[in-house]
Structures are given as C-alpha cells and as structure tokens.
C-alpha cells in the first residue's frame, strides 16, 4: 500500500512537469504583452534620464536582445533552476524569493489553520443544529464574509482593533527598531500576525462553513447514517466516525484550491498590512516590470499548485480508502 | 501669541546681526533640542537603489541625502551655504570656481575625505550616472586637486546654475576608495552606501524597512540629534494613515497619504502638517498638450483649454488646498532670486473665460455637432494615484462645457510611460515637474526643443519647438549677470504662457504629515530630502 502510494505521488509529480513547463513558456510571452519595460520604469521614476542612461540599463538587463534570444537564455536557466537576476533589486531572484518565503508561509499557514478548523467547525455545528438560531447566524456570517472584499475587511480590522482598541499593530511583521530576540521576538511576530491572518482566512472560512454545512446535511440524510442510528450508536459516535469523515471530502478539495489561490489573496492582505511577503513582492515587481522576478514567483507558484494537487489526491485516499489510487492506468 | 512671534523674530534678527547668528539653523525652535530617539518615516514606493548618484527617484533622494553630503547646502531663501565646501571663489569670467574643503571629515568607514573624492564623485559618478548630472555639471570639463582640501572646477563656459546644483540631492559626494576601478552601478556598496553624512546605513529588510544609525563622528558637532532613522514601506495608503494616527509612524512623506486624509489627520491633537521644505524643488503640476497633433497643433485650441479650466477649483477641491494656482512655468518660489514674474503674463482667471474659450474654438473652426461637441480628445492622467484620476474627471466635465469631449485613459505606470512618453500617443496628459532651484536646471527641459526625445521619458513631451524660446533658454545658460538672466526668464514666461503648449495648473505644496513630538523637521529648502541632522524628538 505505502509502496503504491509512493509510486502514485511520484507519477503525479512527473505528470506535473509538462504542465509547469507549459506555464513557464506561456508566462514568458504573456508578460511581454504588457507595454513598457523596466528601463522605462526606472528612467521614469528617476524623473529624467539621458539616452545613454536608458541604453546602458537596457544593455545591462539584456532588453536589447531579440525576444527569442531572451527566451532561449531564460529556458536554459530554468532547467537548471536558475531563476535569473533582478536588476531592479540588484540581487538573485532566488535569494529575493527565499527572503520573502518565510513571511508568506507563516501568513498562509496561519490563515489555513484558522479557516479550515473554524470553517469546518462552524459548518458542522450549523448542520447539526439545522433550522435553529445558531445555524441561521452561522449562515448569515458566512454569506457576509464571503461577499466582503478582502481589502475592506483588512481596513476594518485595522480601524477597530488597532486604532480604536489599540490591541494590535497596524502593519509590519515585527516592531521595527525594537530588536527583540528569542521568545520575545516570536511573540512579537505572532502579535503582528493576528490581524492579517484573520483577514486572509475570512473568505475561505466562509466557504468551508457553507461547504461543510451542505455536505453534512447531505451525509446525515444517507442510508448508512440511518442504519447507524438504528444500531443504537450515540450521536457523537455517528458524527465522529461516520458523518464527519465523509462530509469533509469537499472541504479538502477546497483546501487544495485555497493553497493555490492564496497567493492572490495575500497580495491584497500583504499590501494592506505591510506584510513583507511574496504577494507584495509580486505586486511590486509587476508595476516595476521586473520580469525575471515576476517569472520566478510565477514559476514557484505553479510548482506549489502542482504539488498541492498531488498532496490533496493522496490525502483523499487516506481519508477515504474506497478512492482507488489512480496511477494513470485505466481501471476495469 | 503675536507678541511672542514678534519678539522671537526680533531676537533672531538681533542674533543674525552678530557673528554668532550664522551658526543658528534657519528655523530655530524655542525649546532646547534633546538628543536621542528613533524617528520613523513612511514613504512609498520602496526605492530600487539607495545611492542617489544613480537615480533621482523621490524615495532614493529621501534616503540618500541622510547618508551623503554635498559640497553646498542652501538656506530657505536659496542662498548657498557651506557643507563639505567651507568657502568658494568664482573667477571674474565665471569659468573657474575654487572650493576650499572642510578638514577633518571622515567617511563612515573611518577613511579621510579629500579633494580626490570630490573629483571622482562629480566627474566619474554624478556627471555620468546622475539623471540630472549633465544638466547640473554639463559645462564642468575637469576638476583639479592642487591639495587635499582644494577642488578647482574648470568650466567650458560660465554656468550660473552650477552653484544651485551642488546639494546632496543633486551632487552627492561618494567615496573614491570604495568605487574607483569598479563597475559603479553593480558595486555592492550602492545598496550599502558609505558617506560622510549625519546617518550611517545599517540594514535593509526588503519589503519592510531601512534602518539608518547616527553617525557618531559627524563633522557638525553635536549633530545629528536622533539616534536612529527607520524608513518603513507600507503599500496601502489607508494603512499608512492608520500608522500615523496610532503613533507608530512619526512622519509620512508627501504623496504617501491622500490630501483628503491629510485634512482629517490634521484635526487630531497629536498630528500636524509639516509645511515648507520644497523651495529648492519648486514643483509645478501641469497638463502637457501634444502640439504635433490636431487639435492642439492650433494655438487657439490650447488657449481655449487654458481658459476653460478653473485653477482655483482644482487647487481647492481636488488637492484640498495643498498648493496655489500657477501663473506660468516658473514657480513663485523663485521670487526670491527674481526669476519668477507675474507681470505681462496672460491671465486665464478672468470673469468671461468661458466666452473667450468658446470664441477661440469657433475661430479655430471647430463647430459644435449634433451632441453639442466640437472635437474629441484623449486625456491620459498621470498614474500617480486617485487624485490624478479625480482631476481627469474634473477636466472631462469642464471641457465638455465648451464642447470638447474628453475620453480618459487610465493606465498603469509602465504602460503610461511607454504610450505617452515614448510613443507620443496622446492629446493631453497630466504630470508634475520639479523646477529645481534654478529654471535652467528644472524648467528648461519642458519646452526646449533639444529635449524632445522619444527615448527619454519626462522631457519635452509636448514636442514644442520654438526657435525664439530655444534661443532664450540657451542664453540663460551662460548669462552671468543675474539681472539680465532674470529678464530672459521673464520673457520666456510671457512667451510660453501666451503660446500655452503646456497648461501650468498649480504650484504644489509637497507637505508631509507629522507627529507633533517631532521638532525642527523642516529646516532646509529640500525639506525631507535634506539631512535631518537638526531634527529631534520631544520626550
């Protein structure tokens, strides 16, 4: 079984390779459809520039080369996992991304934990207490937070919890200049993390609550639940061993989508809360036409999506052993 | 209160009359400065590099001017003051300038500062790499260094604006021993700079903040007062405002907080608007008209637009009073040196301005069609934020009243630069331009025919070419008699406004928002782009 699973994962990842490659190629050409280049942005920001200055920047960035040459050298770099050089930042793309990865991972991880646990919990409660006040409140909460724009949620959290109540800092990841170390530093980061993580989890929490509720309601109407009841099992046992396990499958699918989509959400949350992560980096590099950096982030996220999909599929088979390991061969 | 102000002025006046007066900073505060503390500033966007010899981007300038000194500084009346140069003499023909340099100055790494650094920094770095280096130092052919503390500038021809372009903003002095023989642009020291200035570079957490620490060995005794400067980067304007409101941020630079939000913050007890400090920047907001394409190839249509827009409304309603209506290309900040004039300048704020606009358009042969419109134009507002789009919307409405239909094209920054400034694919575009402390350095490039260049953004994008105007700009470059030079500038303003290739709308106030515990924030005509060595925090 474990051997089969290992092989399954491997095959899934190998099948992801051409997808990643296709994404890389499409990205490379799509990005160049946007008018303006990095040299123009830098010269524009500088307020004035001479022609030699512009030519110098273009030559340095390789922007004076024909497109196919730029493409070939890019592909050559990619297959060796060399993400190239960000001329705007004067550093290797990989080191820039690596520097920001931690901040984004903390934020996404926290948002993931908050949204999955609270979302499924709320959804399950709403289903078990169907047609009661509790259920209505949860459903209304889910609809509202599903429909509220992310940046607005972020600003409201800042206004209420930073400015009015003064409980949390408005922005950043650490208290700048305080130079905390050890446990004090960890607490400081967590203190800064609360508001952005809550903001980022709101939307998905609502999604999970709604999914879990409807999935639970459906499961609770199934024959095997009725059978379990007839056997005289307690409500708690029925919920824990029969209903939850089956109802959580659509939530899992959504969690996979969340990981892939979260970079988009974190662009907004990171901007609002000044959280120095990858989302903010992607946003800024787009407006600076810092193409190598942007392509590097895209490349990384496409890998993230492919890997997440494989992982979700594997977890499926663990939660529900009836789902066969589809190794690419047709089943009878 | 009046009494207090009067007696303070009297007090300063008395002191200034004595030899000691010269040691006082321009805006002496009543309390005694306290040393220590951290000043947190927010600015946007995060700079790409922090050595301003390579870029004149505003955020680069805000940072680098704390790390580097220039040869000169300027007082609030734009008179040169000593900095790294203690004194100077100009030869009668204006072609040789000798600077005596300050002794005992050291770089942040402990090495001594000498005239070799000045020679290298200006000739090998600023003149070649600073985006305005050619304008500031163009006629400087060589710099001789007869001894370690003398620098002799040899000019191809007299160049009066030179003495206005030697601040840390325009001509930062960078260390020869770090850069000589290296590829300047790619030297790692570019983003971990070493200067002689009041603050030393400490660290840069990308996407988060830059930290500068006090230079304990700064050549100005007892300065700077602050222990540390933190420059934070926050992408969202509302969050920046929240940070100021909560006291996490002491100073928000110009452009980081919307004008309407600044007016709200101003009402809070602990917050003030820091005015002044842009006299040497003299920014003017304007509409550039593409004079090579119809309909703005016709002067009457350009003037009609100038009459149709209400500068008072724009200043009051769109920019919430942070500025004043412009008269012409040269800002009234240059009143002090006599370059500015409002005499003999065509005025558009007349009572019957809409009738005049309609008449001019009739004369230009643009008849009203069935929908009441005469002609359609594209307006590309500068992609600098909400307020610029609001101004675009006002322009659309105002011009519709005289029968000009405006279609707004809002684009992101790189697209804007490519389409407007490199392809000249526009009719009308808004922007602002830094006038600098001298019209030759800042204003000239808007209308001089030699700055029409598709390869270089933010030059003469109107593509205005007028031999008479060219001749006047070129004469101003070499005229050493200040009175004659100012007459040239007056004539230029008269001609340019009468021809209106550009509609100069508003002299901008580049105000900052600050916490009131910050004292003596603005003591230089460069404002937050000065060294901040006099700034202190009340505790």
JSON list of C-alpha atoms in Angstrom, two decimals, chain A residues 50 52-53, chain B residues 53 118-143 154-156 170-172:
[
{"chain": "A", "resi": 50, "resn": "UNK", "atom": "CA", "xyz": [19.67, 60.67, -20.86]},
{"chain": "A", "resi": 52, "resn": "UNK", "atom": "CA", "xyz": [22.86, 56.81, -22.96]},
{"chain": "A", "resi": 53, "resn": "UNK", "atom": "CA", "xyz": [21.49, 56.10, -19.49]},
{"chain": "B", "resi": 53, "resn": "UNK", "atom": "CA", "xyz": [24.02, 59.39, -7.78]},
{"chain": "B", "resi": 118, "resn": "UNK", "atom": "CA", "xyz": [35.19, 65.38, -4.92]},
{"chain": "B", "resi": 119, "resn": "UNK", "atom": "CA", "xyz": [36.96, 64.99, -8.25]},
{"chain": "B", "resi": 120, "resn": "UNK", "atom": "CA", "xyz": [35.95, 61.34, -8.54]},
{"chain": "B", "resi": 121, "resn": "UNK", "atom": "CA", "xyz": [32.38, 61.74, -7.25]},
{"chain": "B", "resi": 122, "resn": "UNK", "atom": "CA", "xyz": [31.45, 64.61, -9.54]},
{"chain": "B", "resi": 123, "resn": "UNK", "atom": "CA", "xyz": [33.34, 63.78, -12.73]},
{"chain": "B", "resi": 124, "resn": "UNK", "atom": "CA", "xyz": [33.28, 59.98, -12.70]},
{"chain": "B", "resi": 125, "resn": "UNK", "atom": "CA", "xyz": [29.96, 59.36, -10.97]},
{"chain": "B", "resi": 126, "resn": "UNK", "atom": "CA", "xyz": [27.48, 62.25, -10.77]},
{"chain": "B", "resi": 127, "resn": "UNK", "atom": "CA", "xyz": [28.18, 63.68, -14.23]},
{"chain": "B", "resi": 128, "resn": "UNK", "atom": "CA", "xyz": [27.96, 60.23, -15.82]},
{"chain": "B", "resi": 129, "resn": "UNK", "atom": "CA", "xyz": [25.27, 58.49, -13.80]},
{"chain": "B", "resi": 130, "resn": "UNK", "atom": "CA", "xyz": [23.00, 61.01, -12.07]},
{"chain": "B", "resi": 131, "resn": "UNK", "atom": "CA", "xyz": [19.95, 61.51, -14.27]},
{"chain": "B", "resi": 132, "resn": "UNK", "atom": "CA", "xyz": [20.37, 65.29, -13.95]},
{"chain": "B", "resi": 133, "resn": "UNK", "atom": "CA", "xyz": [24.18, 65.15, -13.84]},
{"chain": "B", "resi": 134, "resn": "UNK", "atom": "CA", "xyz": [24.60, 66.60, -17.33]},
{"chain": "B", "resi": 135, "resn": "UNK", "atom": "CA", "xyz": [22.27, 69.47, -16.51]},
{"chain": "B", "resi": 136, "resn": "UNK", "atom": "CA", "xyz": [23.95, 70.24, -13.22]},
{"chain": "B", "resi": 137, "resn": "UNK", "atom": "CA", "xyz": [27.59, 69.74, -14.21]},
{"chain": "B", "resi": 138, "resn": "UNK", "atom": "CA", "xyz": [27.50, 69.78, -18.02]},
{"chain": "B", "resi": 139, "resn": "UNK", "atom": "CA", "xyz": [30.00, 72.60, -18.62]},
{"chain": "B", "resi": 140, "resn": "UNK", "atom": "CA", "xyz": [32.41, 71.37, -15.92]},
{"chain": "B", "resi": 141, "resn": "UNK", "atom": "CA", "xyz": [35.29, 69.99, -18.01]},
{"chain": "B", "resi": 142, "resn": "UNK", "atom": "CA", "xyz": [37.68, 68.99, -15.28]},
{"chain": "B", "resi": 143, "resn": "UNK", "atom": "CA", "xyz": [38.32, 69.30, -11.56]},
{"chain": "B", "resi": 154, "resn": "UNK", "atom": "CA", "xyz": [37.23, 74.31, -14.85]},
{"chain": "B", "resi": 155, "resn": "UNK", "atom": "CA", "xyz": [34.15, 75.26, -16.91]},
{"chain": "B", "resi": 156, "resn": "UNK", "atom": "CA", "xyz": [33.81, 75.37, -20.68]},
{"chain": "B", "resi": 170, "resn": "UNK", "atom": "CA", "xyz": [21.81, 66.84, -6.90]},
{"chain": "B", "resi": 171, "resn": "UNK", "atom": "CA", "xyz": [25.51, 66.12, -6.50]},
{"chain": "B", "resi": 172, "resn": "UNK", "atom": "CA", "xyz": [26.17, 63.69, -3.63]}
]
